[in-house]
mmCIF file of C-alpha atoms in Angstrom:
data_model
loop_
_atom_site.group_PDB
_atom_site.id
_atom_site.type_symbol
_atom_site.label_atom_id
_atom_site.label_comp_id
_atom_site.label_asym_id
_atom_site.label_seq_id
_atom_site.Cartn_x
_atom_site.Cartn_y
_atom_site.Cartn_z
ATOM 1 C CA UNK A 1 104.410 113.513 117.572
ATOM 2 C CA UNK A 2 104.257 109.951 116.254
ATOM 3 C CA UNK A 3 106.205 111.018 113.179
ATOM 4 C CA UNK A 4 108.985 112.568 115.239
ATOM 5 C CA UNK A 5 109.241 109.474 117.441
ATOM 6 C CA UNK A 6 109.463 107.308 114.325
ATOM 7 C CA UNK A 7 112.204 109.515 112.873
ATOM 8 C CA UNK A 8 114.266 109.409 116.069
ATOM 9 C CA UNK A 9 113.958 105.627 116.351
ATOM 10 C CA UNK A 10 114.848 105.234 112.669
ATOM 11 C CA UNK A 11 117.959 107.392 113.118
ATOM 12 C CA UNK A 12 119.155 105.200 115.993
ATOM 13 C CA UNK A 13 118.583 101.963 114.059
ATOM 14 C CA UNK A 14 120.302 103.330 110.925
ATOM 15 C CA UNK A 15 123.339 104.461 112.909
ATOM 16 C CA UNK A 16 123.849 100.962 114.326
ATOM 17 C CA UNK A 17 123.659 99.310 110.898
ATOM 18 C CA UNK A 18 125.726 101.982 109.150
ATOM 19 C CA UNK A 19 128.657 101.108 111.411
ATOM 20 C CA UNK A 20 128.482 97.385 110.639
ATOM 21 C CA UNK A 21 127.215 97.002 107.065
ATOM 22 C CA UNK A 22 128.631 98.930 104.126
ATOM 23 C CA UNK A 23 127.240 98.182 100.676
ATOM 24 C CA UNK A 24 126.378 100.521 97.794
ATOM 25 C CA UNK A 25 122.956 102.004 97.126
ATOM 26 C CA UNK A 26 122.129 99.509 94.350
ATOM 27 C CA UNK A 27 123.096 95.839 94.395
ATOM 28 C CA UNK A 28 123.293 92.842 92.090
ATOM 29 C CA UNK A 29 120.143 90.757 92.336
ATOM 30 C CA UNK A 30 122.052 87.671 91.154
ATOM 31 C CA UNK A 31 124.123 87.804 94.344
ATOM 32 C CA UNK A 32 121.788 89.276 96.932
ATOM 33 C CA UNK A 33 118.394 88.042 95.705
ATOM 34 C CA UNK A 34 118.702 85.075 93.314
ATOM 35 C CA UNK A 35 114.969 84.433 93.525
ATOM 36 C CA UNK A 36 114.361 87.771 91.796
ATOM 37 C CA UNK A 37 114.298 85.799 88.561
ATOM 38 C CA UNK A 38 111.180 83.939 89.691
ATOM 39 C CA UNK A 39 109.348 87.285 89.766
ATOM 40 C CA UNK A 40 110.861 88.842 86.638
ATOM 41 C CA UNK A 41 110.186 85.718 84.581
ATOM 42 C CA UNK A 42 106.461 85.971 85.389
ATOM 43 C CA UNK A 43 106.110 89.732 85.416
ATOM 44 C CA UNK A 44 103.317 89.784 82.821
ATOM 45 C CA UNK A 45 101.191 87.468 84.972
ATOM 46 C CA UNK A 46 101.895 89.646 88.013
ATOM 47 C CA UNK A 47 100.993 92.727 85.969
ATOM 48 C CA UNK A 48 97.636 91.187 85.021
ATOM 49 C CA UNK A 49 96.864 90.531 88.689
ATOM 50 C CA UNK A 50 97.915 94.084 89.611
ATOM 51 C CA UNK A 51 95.662 95.539 86.917
ATOM 52 C CA UNK A 52 92.757 93.559 88.339
ATOM 53 C CA UNK A 53 93.456 95.068 91.770
ATOM 54 C CA UNK A 54 93.639 98.500 90.125
ATOM 55 C CA UNK A 55 90.058 97.982 89.009
ATOM 56 C CA UNK A 56 89.001 98.565 92.636
ATOM 57 C CA UNK A 57 91.766 101.037 93.457
ATOM 58 C CA UNK A 58 89.530 103.271 95.559
ATOM 59 C CA UNK A 59 89.282 100.448 98.120
ATOM 60 C CA UNK A 60 93.053 100.042 98.395
ATOM 61 C CA UNK A 61 94.467 101.928 101.418
ATOM 62 C CA UNK A 62 96.821 104.837 101.015
ATOM 63 C CA UNK A 63 100.305 104.398 102.463
ATOM 64 C CA UNK A 64 99.652 106.816 105.317
ATOM 65 C CA UNK A 65 96.457 104.922 106.195
ATOM 66 C CA UNK A 66 98.710 101.938 106.924
ATOM 67 C CA UNK A 67 101.679 103.917 108.292
ATOM 68 C CA UNK A 68 100.426 107.164 109.874
ATOM 69 C CA UNK A 69 103.967 108.048 110.976
ATOM 70 C CA UNK A 70 104.876 108.347 107.281
ATOM 71 C CA UNK A 71 102.209 110.900 106.389
ATOM 72 C CA UNK A 72 104.910 113.452 105.553
ATOM 73 C CA UNK A 73 105.900 111.433 102.482
ATOM 74 C CA UNK A 74 102.486 109.994 101.584
ATOM 75 C CA UNK A 75 99.973 112.764 102.325
ATOM 76 C CA UNK A 76 102.296 115.608 101.345
ATOM 77 C CA UNK A 77 100.656 116.757 98.102
ATOM 78 C CA UNK A 78 97.060 115.517 98.128
ATOM 79 C CA UNK A 79 97.833 112.854 95.523
ATOM 80 C CA UNK A 80 97.430 109.175 96.330
ATOM 81 C CA UNK A 81 100.067 106.572 96.978
ATOM 82 C CA UNK A 82 98.019 103.418 97.437
ATOM 83 C CA UNK A 83 99.469 100.109 98.634
ATOM 84 C CA UNK A 84 97.972 96.636 98.294
ATOM 85 C CA UNK A 85 99.862 94.683 100.939
ATOM 86 C CA UNK A 86 100.217 90.939 100.494
ATOM 87 C CA UNK A 87 102.884 90.278 103.102
ATOM 88 C CA UNK A 88 104.304 92.569 105.798
ATOM 89 C CA UNK A 89 107.461 91.768 107.773
ATOM 90 C CA UNK A 90 106.833 88.048 107.420
ATOM 91 C CA UNK A 91 103.101 88.255 108.195
ATOM 92 C CA UNK A 92 100.947 87.147 105.246
ATOM 93 C CA UNK A 93 97.598 88.762 104.424
ATOM 94 C CA UNK A 94 95.756 85.733 103.108
ATOM 95 C CA UNK A 95 92.676 87.641 101.941
ATOM 96 C CA UNK A 96 94.813 89.789 99.666
ATOM 97 C CA UNK A 97 97.018 86.921 98.506
ATOM 98 C CA UNK A 98 93.963 85.094 97.189
ATOM 99 C CA UNK A 99 93.546 87.904 94.644
ATOM 100 C CA UNK A 100 97.099 87.483 93.323
ATOM 101 C CA UNK A 101 97.746 83.745 92.922
ATOM 102 C CA UNK A 102 100.902 84.193 90.845
ATOM 103 C CA UNK A 103 102.517 86.374 93.510
ATOM 104 C CA UNK A 104 101.324 84.022 96.246
ATOM 105 C CA UNK A 105 102.864 80.991 94.528
ATOM 106 C CA UNK A 106 106.228 82.717 94.024
ATOM 107 C CA UNK A 107 106.296 83.989 97.612
ATOM 108 C CA UNK A 108 105.996 80.372 98.760
ATOM 109 C CA UNK A 109 109.220 79.683 96.821
ATOM 110 C CA UNK A 110 111.044 82.780 98.147
ATOM 111 C CA UNK A 111 110.915 82.779 101.969
ATOM 112 C CA UNK A 112 113.528 85.548 102.139
ATOM 113 C CA UNK A 113 110.875 88.011 100.962
ATOM 114 C CA UNK A 114 109.689 89.656 104.170
ATOM 115 C CA UNK A 115 107.174 92.072 102.624
ATOM 116 C CA UNK A 116 105.352 92.223 99.295
ATOM 117 C CA UNK A 117 103.244 95.156 98.119
ATOM 118 C CA UNK A 118 101.648 96.396 94.927
ATOM 119 C CA UNK A 119 102.347 100.121 94.768
ATOM 120 C CA UNK A 120 100.035 102.493 92.866
ATOM 121 C CA UNK A 121 101.371 106.035 92.379
ATOM 122 C CA UNK A 122 98.774 108.549 91.244
ATOM 123 C CA UNK A 123 99.464 110.900 88.308
ATOM 124 C CA UNK A 124 101.780 113.693 89.398
ATOM 125 C CA UNK A 125 102.492 112.062 92.773
ATOM 126 C CA UNK A 126 105.778 113.092 94.389
ATOM 127 C CA UNK A 127 107.255 111.069 97.253
ATOM 128 C CA UNK A 128 109.774 113.465 98.852
ATOM 129 C CA UNK A 129 113.328 112.466 99.635
ATOM 130 C CA UNK A 130 113.570 110.211 102.673
ATOM 131 C CA UNK A 131 115.426 107.198 104.072
ATOM 132 C CA UNK A 132 114.234 103.823 105.261
ATOM 133 C CA UNK A 133 115.308 102.723 108.746
ATOM 134 C CA UNK A 134 116.327 99.082 108.424
ATOM 135 C CA UNK A 135 119.426 97.956 106.502
ATOM 136 C CA UNK A 136 118.698 94.298 107.248
ATOM 137 C CA UNK A 137 116.296 94.295 104.324
ATOM 138 C CA UNK A 138 116.799 95.282 100.689
ATOM 139 C CA UNK A 139 114.127 96.757 98.414
ATOM 140 C CA UNK A 140 113.318 95.120 95.079
ATOM 141 C CA UNK A 141 111.320 97.049 92.483
ATOM 142 C CA UNK A 142 109.657 95.223 89.591
ATOM 143 C CA UNK A 143 107.945 97.635 87.238
ATOM 144 C CA UNK A 144 104.521 96.437 86.060
ATOM 145 C CA UNK A 145 102.928 99.441 84.366
ATOM 146 C CA UNK A 146 105.084 102.470 83.650
ATOM 147 C CA UNK A 147 103.651 105.476 81.776
ATOM 148 C CA UNK A 148 105.839 107.091 79.095
ATOM 149 C CA UNK A 149 106.696 110.763 78.756
ATOM 150 C CA UNK A 150 106.538 112.750 75.515
ATOM 151 C CA UNK A 151 110.011 111.490 74.585
ATOM 152 C CA UNK A 152 108.960 107.869 75.018
ATOM 153 C CA UNK A 153 110.980 107.403 78.206
ATOM 154 C CA UNK A 154 109.610 105.996 81.483
ATOM 155 C CA UNK A 155 107.827 108.999 83.011
ATOM 156 C CA UNK A 156 108.340 108.042 86.655
ATOM 157 C CA UNK A 157 111.815 108.836 87.978
ATOM 158 C CA UNK A 158 113.284 107.307 91.121
ATOM 159 C CA UNK A 159 116.324 109.086 92.511
ATOM 160 C CA UNK A 160 118.478 106.902 94.759
ATOM 161 C CA UNK A 161 121.499 108.492 96.414
ATOM 162 C CA UNK A 162 121.404 111.259 93.812
ATOM 163 C CA UNK A 163 121.239 108.933 90.797
ATOM 164 C CA UNK A 164 118.049 108.894 88.645
ATOM 165 C CA UNK A 165 116.561 105.560 87.581
ATOM 166 C CA UNK A 166 113.780 105.067 85.026
ATOM 167 C CA UNK A 167 112.462 101.504 84.959
ATOM 168 C CA UNK A 168 110.388 100.367 82.006
ATOM 169 C CA UNK A 169 107.767 97.630 82.110
ATOM 170 C CA UNK A 170 109.298 94.337 83.260
ATOM 171 C CA UNK A 171 112.537 95.966 84.440
ATOM 172 C CA UNK A 172 113.746 95.619 88.008
ATOM 173 C CA UNK A 173 116.177 97.052 90.532
ATOM 174 C CA UNK A 174 117.530 95.862 93.886
ATOM 175 C CA UNK A 175 118.575 98.669 96.196
ATOM 176 C CA UNK A 176 119.080 99.749 99.795
ATOM 177 C CA UNK A 177 116.338 102.106 100.915
ATOM 178 C CA UNK A 178 118.387 103.428 103.833
ATOM 179 C CA UNK A 179 120.033 105.635 101.190
ATOM 180 C CA UNK A 180 118.189 108.868 100.449
ATOM 181 C CA UNK A 181 115.619 108.426 97.703
ATOM 182 C CA UNK A 182 112.568 110.087 96.174
ATOM 183 C CA UNK A 183 110.036 109.245 93.462
ATOM 184 C CA UNK A 184 108.072 111.436 91.069
ATOM 185 C CA UNK A 185 105.376 110.236 88.672
ATOM 186 C CA UNK A 186 105.546 112.902 85.981
ATOM 187 C CA UNK A 187 102.637 111.542 83.952
ATOM 188 C CA UNK A 188 98.861 111.566 83.786
ATOM 189 C CA UNK A 189 98.575 107.822 84.494
ATOM 190 C CA UNK A 190 98.952 105.607 87.554
ATOM 191 C CA UNK A 191 102.334 103.901 87.872
ATOM 192 C CA UNK A 192 102.154 100.329 89.167
ATOM 193 C CA UNK A 193 105.087 98.424 90.669
ATOM 194 C CA UNK A 194 105.692 95.335 92.771
ATOM 195 C CA UNK A 195 107.764 96.198 95.850
ATOM 196 C CA UNK A 196 109.512 93.452 97.795
ATOM 197 C CA UNK A 197 111.495 93.716 101.013
ATOM 198 C CA UNK A 198 114.181 91.042 100.919
ATOM 199 C CA UNK A 199 116.152 89.735 103.894
ATOM 200 C CA UNK A 200 119.806 90.718 103.493
ATOM 201 C CA UNK A 201 122.127 87.770 103.008
ATOM 202 C CA UNK A 202 125.451 87.284 104.817
ATOM 203 C CA UNK A 203 124.994 89.823 107.610
ATOM 204 C CA UNK A 204 127.489 89.768 110.504
ATOM 205 C CA UNK A 205 126.219 87.430 113.208
ATOM 206 C CA UNK A 206 125.454 90.189 115.698
ATOM 207 C CA UNK A 207 123.538 92.171 113.087
ATOM 208 C CA UNK A 208 121.567 89.100 112.051
ATOM 209 C CA UNK A 209 120.610 88.499 115.697
ATOM 210 C CA UNK A 210 119.566 92.123 116.187
ATOM 211 C CA UNK A 211 117.630 92.052 112.927
ATOM 212 C CA UNK A 212 115.665 88.981 113.957
ATOM 213 C CA UNK A 213 114.761 90.678 117.231
ATOM 214 C CA UNK A 214 113.548 93.804 115.413
ATOM 215 C CA UNK A 215 111.570 91.628 112.991
ATOM 216 C CA UNK A 216 109.866 89.743 115.823
ATOM 217 C CA UNK A 217 108.971 93.011 117.537
ATOM 218 C CA UNK A 218 107.502 94.396 114.320
ATOM 219 C CA UNK A 219 105.487 91.222 113.754
ATOM 220 C CA UNK A 220 104.073 91.489 117.288
ATOM 221 C CA UNK A 221 102.937 95.061 116.579
ATOM 222 C CA UNK A 222 101.261 93.951 113.335
ATOM 223 C CA UNK A 223 99.451 91.100 115.062
ATOM 224 C CA UNK A 224 98.186 93.456 117.781
ATOM 225 C CA UNK A 225 97.155 96.306 115.522
ATOM 226 C CA UNK A 226 96.097 94.473 112.394
ATOM 227 C CA UNK A 227 96.764 95.466 108.802
ATOM 228 C CA UNK A 228 94.221 96.856 106.327
ATOM 229 C CA UNK A 229 93.311 94.443 103.551
ATOM 230 C CA UNK A 230 90.983 94.532 100.577
ATOM 231 C CA UNK A 231 88.907 91.597 99.402
#
């Protein structure tokens, strides 16, 4: 199946990078993504734009509509994980970017951001444990609208390499999604986050060359197949 082919290819790619790059599951944004501050400083403006997109959430594609090979983590429980994609592996979706001018302006100042997505997790949505394939990029989470549980804590828990993280509104985390991770929205409200894929700094030269080749191949696939957008 497509999913099995994806998993096998991901395992091969991960094995290559695991041998050459060793960093922990979470990383310091100040070192690995200095431009994170541009996003965190304007998080309320980004939140307002995300809430406007949420007003037409039914038109935003689900993750497995965009990535059918990932249906096992997106379509697993009948609850939606919707993604408003603004940039994907270096390819910008101009129609979507016009709806989020703050994000668009910051992306122009942060060329190391390869992908940018607004992520909408439905109430009760569980994304099962999985691993990303590509250690050449790092994942940056900026929380925009986090429901609270009965104890007043952030109700959505993200487990990364066995460690639970609860990000409140405006809080952020830089991490490596090739480590095992899962997410669970234990609330009755949609959780909204900005997800960025950031090019890893200071890779060994051979890994940087391989990474550029993989990126170019992925961009070619996107250009051929298109990417769902919402206007």
